[in-house]
PDB file of C-alpha atoms and ligand atoms in Angstrom:
ATOM      1  CA  MET A   1       0.000   0.000   0.000  1.00  0.00           C
ATOM      2  CA  ALA A   2       1.333   3.424  -0.933  1.00  0.00           C
ATOM      3  CA  GLU A   3       0.803   6.359   1.394  1.00  0.00           C
ATOM      4  CA  ASP A   4      -1.432   9.108   0.069  1.00  0.00           C
ATOM      5  CA  CYS A   5      -2.815   6.856  -2.678  1.00  0.00           C
ATOM      6  CA  ILE A   6      -6.581   7.201  -2.889  1.00  0.00           C
ATOM      7  CA  PHE A   7      -7.000   3.850  -4.652  1.00  0.00           C
ATOM      8  CA  CYS A   8      -4.890   2.025  -2.023  1.00  0.00           C
ATOM      9  CA  SER A   9      -7.168   3.593   0.597  1.00  0.00           C
ATOM     10  CA  ILE A  10     -10.263   2.322  -1.241  1.00  0.00           C
ATOM     11  CA  VAL A  11      -8.726  -1.170  -1.605  1.00  0.00           C
ATOM     12  CA  SER A  12      -7.883  -1.313   2.117  1.00  0.00           C
ATOM     13  CA  GLY A  13     -11.335  -0.039   3.100  1.00  0.00           C
ATOM     14  CA  GLU A  14      -9.827   3.005   4.799  1.00  0.00           C
ATOM     15  CA  ILE A  15     -12.092   5.198   2.699  1.00  0.00           C
ATOM     16  CA  PRO A  16     -15.422   3.959   1.370  1.00  0.00           C
ATOM     17  CA  GLY A  17     -15.710   2.917  -2.250  1.00  0.00           C
ATOM     18  CA  ARG A  18     -18.639   1.498  -4.128  1.00  0.00           C
ATOM     19  CA  ILE A  19     -17.049  -1.903  -4.754  1.00  0.00           C
ATOM     20  CA  VAL A  20     -18.691  -3.860  -7.576  1.00  0.00           C
ATOM     21  CA  ALA A  21     -16.323  -6.857  -7.841  1.00  0.00           C
ATOM     22  CA  GLU A  22     -13.334  -8.307  -6.021  1.00  0.00           C
ATOM     23  CA  THR A  23     -10.850 -11.118  -6.706  1.00  0.00           C
ATOM     24  CA  ASP A  24      -7.669 -12.154  -4.874  1.00  0.00           C
ATOM     25  CA  HIS A  25      -5.581  -9.454  -6.568  1.00  0.00           C
ATOM     26  CA  ALA A  26      -8.047  -7.022  -8.155  1.00  0.00           C
ATOM     27  CA  VAL A  27     -10.909  -4.756  -7.104  1.00  0.00           C
ATOM     28  CA  ALA A  28     -13.480  -2.856  -9.153  1.00  0.00           C
ATOM     29  CA  PHE A  29     -15.359   0.175  -7.878  1.00  0.00           C
ATOM     30  CA  LEU A  30     -17.391   3.063  -9.252  1.00  0.00           C
ATOM     31  CA  ASP A  31     -15.581   6.185 -10.419  1.00  0.00           C
ATOM     32  CA  ALA A  32     -16.401   9.144  -8.163  1.00  0.00           C
ATOM     33  CA  ASN A  33     -16.600  11.559 -11.135  1.00  0.00           C
ATOM     34  CA  PRO A  34     -18.140   9.327 -13.786  1.00  0.00           C
ATOM     35  CA  LEU A  35     -18.065  10.076 -17.503  1.00  0.00           C
ATOM     36  CA  ALA A  36     -21.338   8.111 -17.635  1.00  0.00           C
ATOM     37  CA  PRO A  37     -23.488   6.304 -15.058  1.00  0.00           C
ATOM     38  CA  GLY A  38     -21.743   3.036 -14.172  1.00  0.00           C
ATOM     39  CA  HIS A  39     -18.210   4.290 -15.018  1.00  0.00           C
ATOM     40  CA  THR A  40     -16.128   1.624 -13.277  1.00  0.00           C
ATOM     41  CA  LEU A  41     -12.427   1.399 -12.412  1.00  0.00           C
ATOM     42  CA  VAL A  42     -10.628  -1.935 -12.116  1.00  0.00           C
ATOM     43  CA  VAL A  43      -7.372  -1.842 -10.148  1.00  0.00           C
ATOM     44  CA  PRO A  44      -4.772  -4.284  -8.854  1.00  0.00           C
ATOM     45  CA  LYS A  45      -4.927  -4.503  -5.046  1.00  0.00           C
ATOM     46  CA  GLN A  46      -1.192  -3.871  -4.838  1.00  0.00           C
ATOM     47  CA  HIS A  47       0.051  -0.392  -5.638  1.00  0.00           C
ATOM     48  CA  TYR A  48       1.606  -0.437  -9.119  1.00  0.00           C
ATOM     49  CA  GLY A  49       2.067   2.839 -10.959  1.00  0.00           C
ATOM     50  CA  ARG A  50       2.050   1.657 -14.554  1.00  0.00           C
ATOM     51  CA  LEU A  51       0.543  -1.370 -16.280  1.00  0.00           C
ATOM     52  CA  SER A  52       4.038  -2.654 -17.076  1.00  0.00           C
ATOM     53  CA  ASP A  53       4.815  -2.694 -13.338  1.00  0.00           C
ATOM     54  CA  VAL A  54       2.086  -5.303 -12.710  1.00  0.00           C
ATOM     55  CA  PRO A  55       3.387  -8.900 -12.620  1.00  0.00           C
ATOM     56  CA  GLY A  56       1.993 -11.021 -15.464  1.00  0.00           C
ATOM     57  CA  ASP A  57      -0.209 -13.271 -13.309  1.00  0.00           C
ATOM     58  CA  GLU A  58      -1.802 -10.281 -11.557  1.00  0.00           C
ATOM     59  CA  ALA A  59      -2.274  -8.526 -14.901  1.00  0.00           C
ATOM     60  CA  ALA A  60      -4.021 -11.627 -16.235  1.00  0.00           C
ATOM     61  CA  GLU A  61      -6.352 -11.577 -13.226  1.00  0.00           C
ATOM     62  CA  LEU A  62      -6.948  -7.846 -13.704  1.00  0.00           C
ATOM     63  CA  PHE A  63      -7.940  -8.363 -17.327  1.00  0.00           C
ATOM     64  CA  ASP A  64     -10.095 -11.368 -16.447  1.00  0.00           C
ATOM     65  CA  ALA A  65     -12.046  -9.003 -14.191  1.00  0.00           C
ATOM     66  CA  VAL A  66     -12.254  -6.426 -17.002  1.00  0.00           C
ATOM     67  CA  HIS A  67     -13.519  -9.152 -19.334  1.00  0.00           C
ATOM     68  CA  GLU A  68     -16.296 -10.179 -16.925  1.00  0.00           C
ATOM     69  CA  LEU A  69     -17.224  -6.630 -16.002  1.00  0.00           C
ATOM     70  CA  SER A  70     -17.454  -5.410 -19.586  1.00  0.00           C
ATOM     71  CA  ALA A  71     -20.685  -7.392 -19.972  1.00  0.00           C
ATOM     72  CA  ALA A  72     -21.891  -6.927 -16.386  1.00  0.00           C
ATOM     73  CA  VAL A  73     -21.547  -3.123 -16.503  1.00  0.00           C
ATOM     74  CA  GLU A  74     -23.119  -2.842 -19.953  1.00  0.00           C
ATOM     75  CA  ASP A  75     -26.079  -5.013 -18.901  1.00  0.00           C
ATOM     76  CA  ALA A  76     -26.571  -3.288 -15.538  1.00  0.00           C
ATOM     77  CA  LEU A  77     -26.755   0.157 -17.120  1.00  0.00           C
ATOM     78  CA  ASP A  78     -28.690  -1.061 -20.150  1.00  0.00           C
ATOM     79  CA  ALA A  79     -25.920   0.511 -22.235  1.00  0.00           C
ATOM     80  CA  ASP A  80     -25.235  -0.057 -25.943  1.00  0.00           C
ATOM     81  CA  ALA A  81     -21.456  -0.417 -25.677  1.00  0.00           C
ATOM     82  CA  VAL A  82     -18.502   0.138 -23.362  1.00  0.00           C
ATOM     83  CA  SER A  83     -15.297   2.140 -23.849  1.00  0.00           C
ATOM     84  CA  ILE A  84     -12.412   0.388 -22.092  1.00  0.00           C
ATOM     85  CA  GLY A  85      -9.042   2.014 -21.613  1.00  0.00           C
ATOM     86  CA  ILE A  86      -6.023   2.876 -19.523  1.00  0.00           C
ATOM     87  CA  ASN A  87      -4.345   6.257 -19.288  1.00  0.00           C
ATOM     88  CA  ASP A  88      -0.946   4.607 -18.857  1.00  0.00           C
ATOM     89  CA  GLY A  89       1.450   7.348 -17.790  1.00  0.00           C
ATOM     90  CA  GLU A  90       1.177  11.082 -17.198  1.00  0.00           C
ATOM     91  CA  ALA A  91       1.584  11.999 -20.874  1.00  0.00           C
ATOM     92  CA  ALA A  92      -1.429   9.793 -21.596  1.00  0.00           C
ATOM     93  CA  GLY A  93      -3.501  11.649 -18.999  1.00  0.00           C
ATOM     94  CA  GLN A  94      -3.003   9.399 -15.961  1.00  0.00           C
ATOM     95  CA  GLU A  95      -3.849  11.407 -12.857  1.00  0.00           C
ATOM     96  CA  ILE A  96      -3.979   8.725 -10.154  1.00  0.00           C
ATOM     97  CA  PRO A  97      -0.611   6.933 -10.045  1.00  0.00           C
ATOM     98  CA  HIS A  98      -2.107   3.514  -9.207  1.00  0.00           C
ATOM     99  CA  THR A  99      -2.752   1.786 -12.513  1.00  0.00           C
ATOM    100  CA  HIS A 100      -6.428   1.288 -13.367  1.00  0.00           C
ATOM    101  CA  VAL A 101      -8.671   0.262 -16.240  1.00  0.00           C
ATOM    102  CA  HIS A 102     -11.659   2.468 -17.064  1.00  0.00           C
ATOM    103  CA  LEU A 103     -14.929   0.910 -18.194  1.00  0.00           C
ATOM    104  CA  VAL A 104     -17.248   3.640 -19.435  1.00  0.00           C
ATOM    105  CA  PRO A 105     -20.775   2.637 -20.483  1.00  0.00           C
ATOM    106  CA  ARG A 106     -21.657   4.110 -23.872  1.00  0.00           C
ATOM    107  CA  PHE A 107     -25.032   4.885 -25.372  1.00  0.00           C
ATOM    108  CA  ASP A 108     -26.123   5.399 -28.965  1.00  0.00           C
ATOM    109  CA  GLY A 109     -25.847   9.117 -29.694  1.00  0.00           C
ATOM    110  CA  ASP A 110     -24.133   9.983 -26.385  1.00  0.00           C
ATOM    111  CA  GLY A 111     -21.842  12.416 -28.224  1.00  0.00           C
ATOM    112  CA  GLY A 112     -18.640  10.778 -26.987  1.00  0.00           C
ATOM    113  CA  GLY A 113     -15.748   9.846 -29.242  1.00  0.00           C
ATOM    114  CA  SER A 114     -13.765   6.718 -29.923  1.00  0.00           C
ATOM    115  CA  PHE A 115     -10.169   5.826 -29.054  1.00  0.00           C
ATOM    116  CA  HIS A 116      -9.222   7.624 -32.277  1.00  0.00           C
ATOM    117  CA  THR A 117     -10.271  10.982 -30.840  1.00  0.00           C
ATOM    118  CA  ILE A 118      -7.774  11.016 -27.953  1.00  0.00           C
ATOM    119  CA  SER A 119      -4.703  11.889 -29.985  1.00  0.00           C
ATOM    120  CA  PRO A 120      -4.078  13.963 -33.115  1.00  0.00           C
ATOM    121  CA  ALA A 121      -3.482  11.669 -36.065  1.00  0.00           C
ATOM    122  CA  SER A 122       0.180  11.329 -37.020  1.00  0.00           C
ATOM    123  CA  GLU A 123       1.236  11.807 -40.627  1.00  0.00           C
ATOM    124  CA  SER A 124       0.851   8.627 -42.659  1.00  0.00           C
ATOM    125  CA  PRO A 125       4.041   6.605 -42.261  1.00  0.00           C
ATOM    126  CA  THR A 126       5.789   5.037 -45.228  1.00  0.00           C
ATOM    127  CA  ASP A 127       5.963   1.238 -45.559  1.00  0.00           C
ATOM    128  CA  GLU A 128       9.646   1.410 -44.583  1.00  0.00           C
ATOM    129  CA  GLU A 129       8.834   3.392 -41.430  1.00  0.00           C
ATOM    130  CA  LEU A 130       6.113   0.912 -40.472  1.00  0.00           C
ATOM    131  CA  ASP A 131       8.537  -1.999 -41.034  1.00  0.00           C
ATOM    132  CA  GLU A 132      11.175  -0.298 -38.904  1.00  0.00           C
ATOM    133  CA  ILE A 133       8.791   0.453 -36.027  1.00  0.00           C
ATOM    134  CA  ALA A 134       7.414  -3.096 -36.048  1.00  0.00           C
ATOM    135  CA  ALA A 135      10.958  -4.491 -35.977  1.00  0.00           C
ATOM    136  CA  THR A 136      11.912  -2.241 -33.080  1.00  0.00           C
ATOM    137  CA  ILE A 137       8.864  -3.303 -31.045  1.00  0.00           C
ATOM    138  CA  ARG A 138       9.651  -6.971 -31.800  1.00  0.00           C
ATOM    139  CA  GLY A 139      13.205  -6.317 -30.627  1.00  0.00           C
ATOM    140  CA  ASP A 140      14.799  -7.524 -33.891  1.00  0.00           C
TER     141      ASP A 140
HETATM  142  P1  LIG B   1      -6.937   8.774 -14.674  1.00  0.00           P
HETATM  143  O1  LIG B   1      -7.006  10.161 -15.226  1.00  0.00           O
HETATM  144  O2  LIG B   1      -5.828   8.633 -13.648  1.00  0.00           O
HETATM  145  O3  LIG B   1      -6.894   7.703 -15.735  1.00  0.00           O
HETATM  146  O4  LIG B   1      -8.319   8.541 -13.937  1.00  0.00           O
HETATM  147  C1  LIG B   1      -8.514   8.719 -12.582  1.00  0.00           C
HETATM  148  C2  LIG B   1      -9.983   8.489 -12.294  1.00  0.00           C
HETATM  149  O5  LIG B   1     -10.146   8.381 -10.893  1.00  0.00           O
HETATM  150  C3  LIG B   1     -10.876   9.616 -12.782  1.00  0.00           C
HETATM  151  O6  LIG B   1     -11.859   9.093 -13.668  1.00  0.00           O
HETATM  152  C4  LIG B   1     -11.483  10.160 -11.501  1.00  0.00           C
HETATM  153  O7  LIG B   1     -12.833  10.550 -11.656  1.00  0.00           O
HETATM  154  C5  LIG B   1     -11.348   8.989 -10.537  1.00  0.00           C
HETATM  155  N1  LIG B   1     -11.222   9.379  -9.145  1.00  0.00           N
HETATM  156  C6  LIG B   1     -10.460  10.383  -8.649  1.00  0.00           C
HETATM  157  N2  LIG B   1     -10.563  10.427  -7.298  1.00  0.00           N
HETATM  158  C7  LIG B   1     -11.394   9.407  -6.936  1.00  0.00           C
HETATM  159  C8  LIG B   1     -11.884   8.937  -5.675  1.00  0.00           C
HETATM  160  O8  LIG B   1     -11.574   9.461  -4.617  1.00  0.00           O
HETATM  161  N3  LIG B   1     -12.720   7.868  -5.700  1.00  0.00           N
HETATM  162  C9  LIG B   1     -13.086   7.246  -6.873  1.00  0.00           C
HETATM  163  N4  LIG B   1     -13.916   6.217  -6.785  1.00  0.00           N
HETATM  164  N5  LIG B   1     -12.650   7.681  -8.076  1.00  0.00           N
HETATM  165  C10 LIG B   1     -11.811   8.737  -8.109  1.00  0.00           C
HETATM  166 ZN1  LIG B   2      -2.122   2.809  -4.658  1.00  0.00          ZN
END
């Protein structure tokens, strides 16, 4: 548990949270400032800042919970879809430094955007640039 971490305090029960699911290593609770009714956050119980800090087995459990909740949240709110995402790092908009997955119920015509609206489009890369980036990510 990290001091001064609001999500650690919710996980420990020190401050109340509207818990909607819990597993050995993950907890899901309602966002206090929801983008839509039912906006849910899924977090590892341990304090990890970034997704890449989470050990693989705990990450698998985290995403199992996301998988189950994607349907449960959509059904409970009678939503048409769900936006699921992580602001992974400050430059991506992460404000709470305890990694978390957002599940935001979406409704036909709700005026929200898609993942493609969060970043200005980059200029179209050439085939060579795409090949080079793919090779770098693979670690060739
Ligand atoms: P981030 O920008 O870090 O990806 O998202 C942080 C989220 O945490 C925001 O959606 C914000 O509304 C939510 N949040 C901030 N403080 C609290 C809190 O005290 N309780 C709960 N349940 N959610 C919070
Ligand atoms: Zn924490």
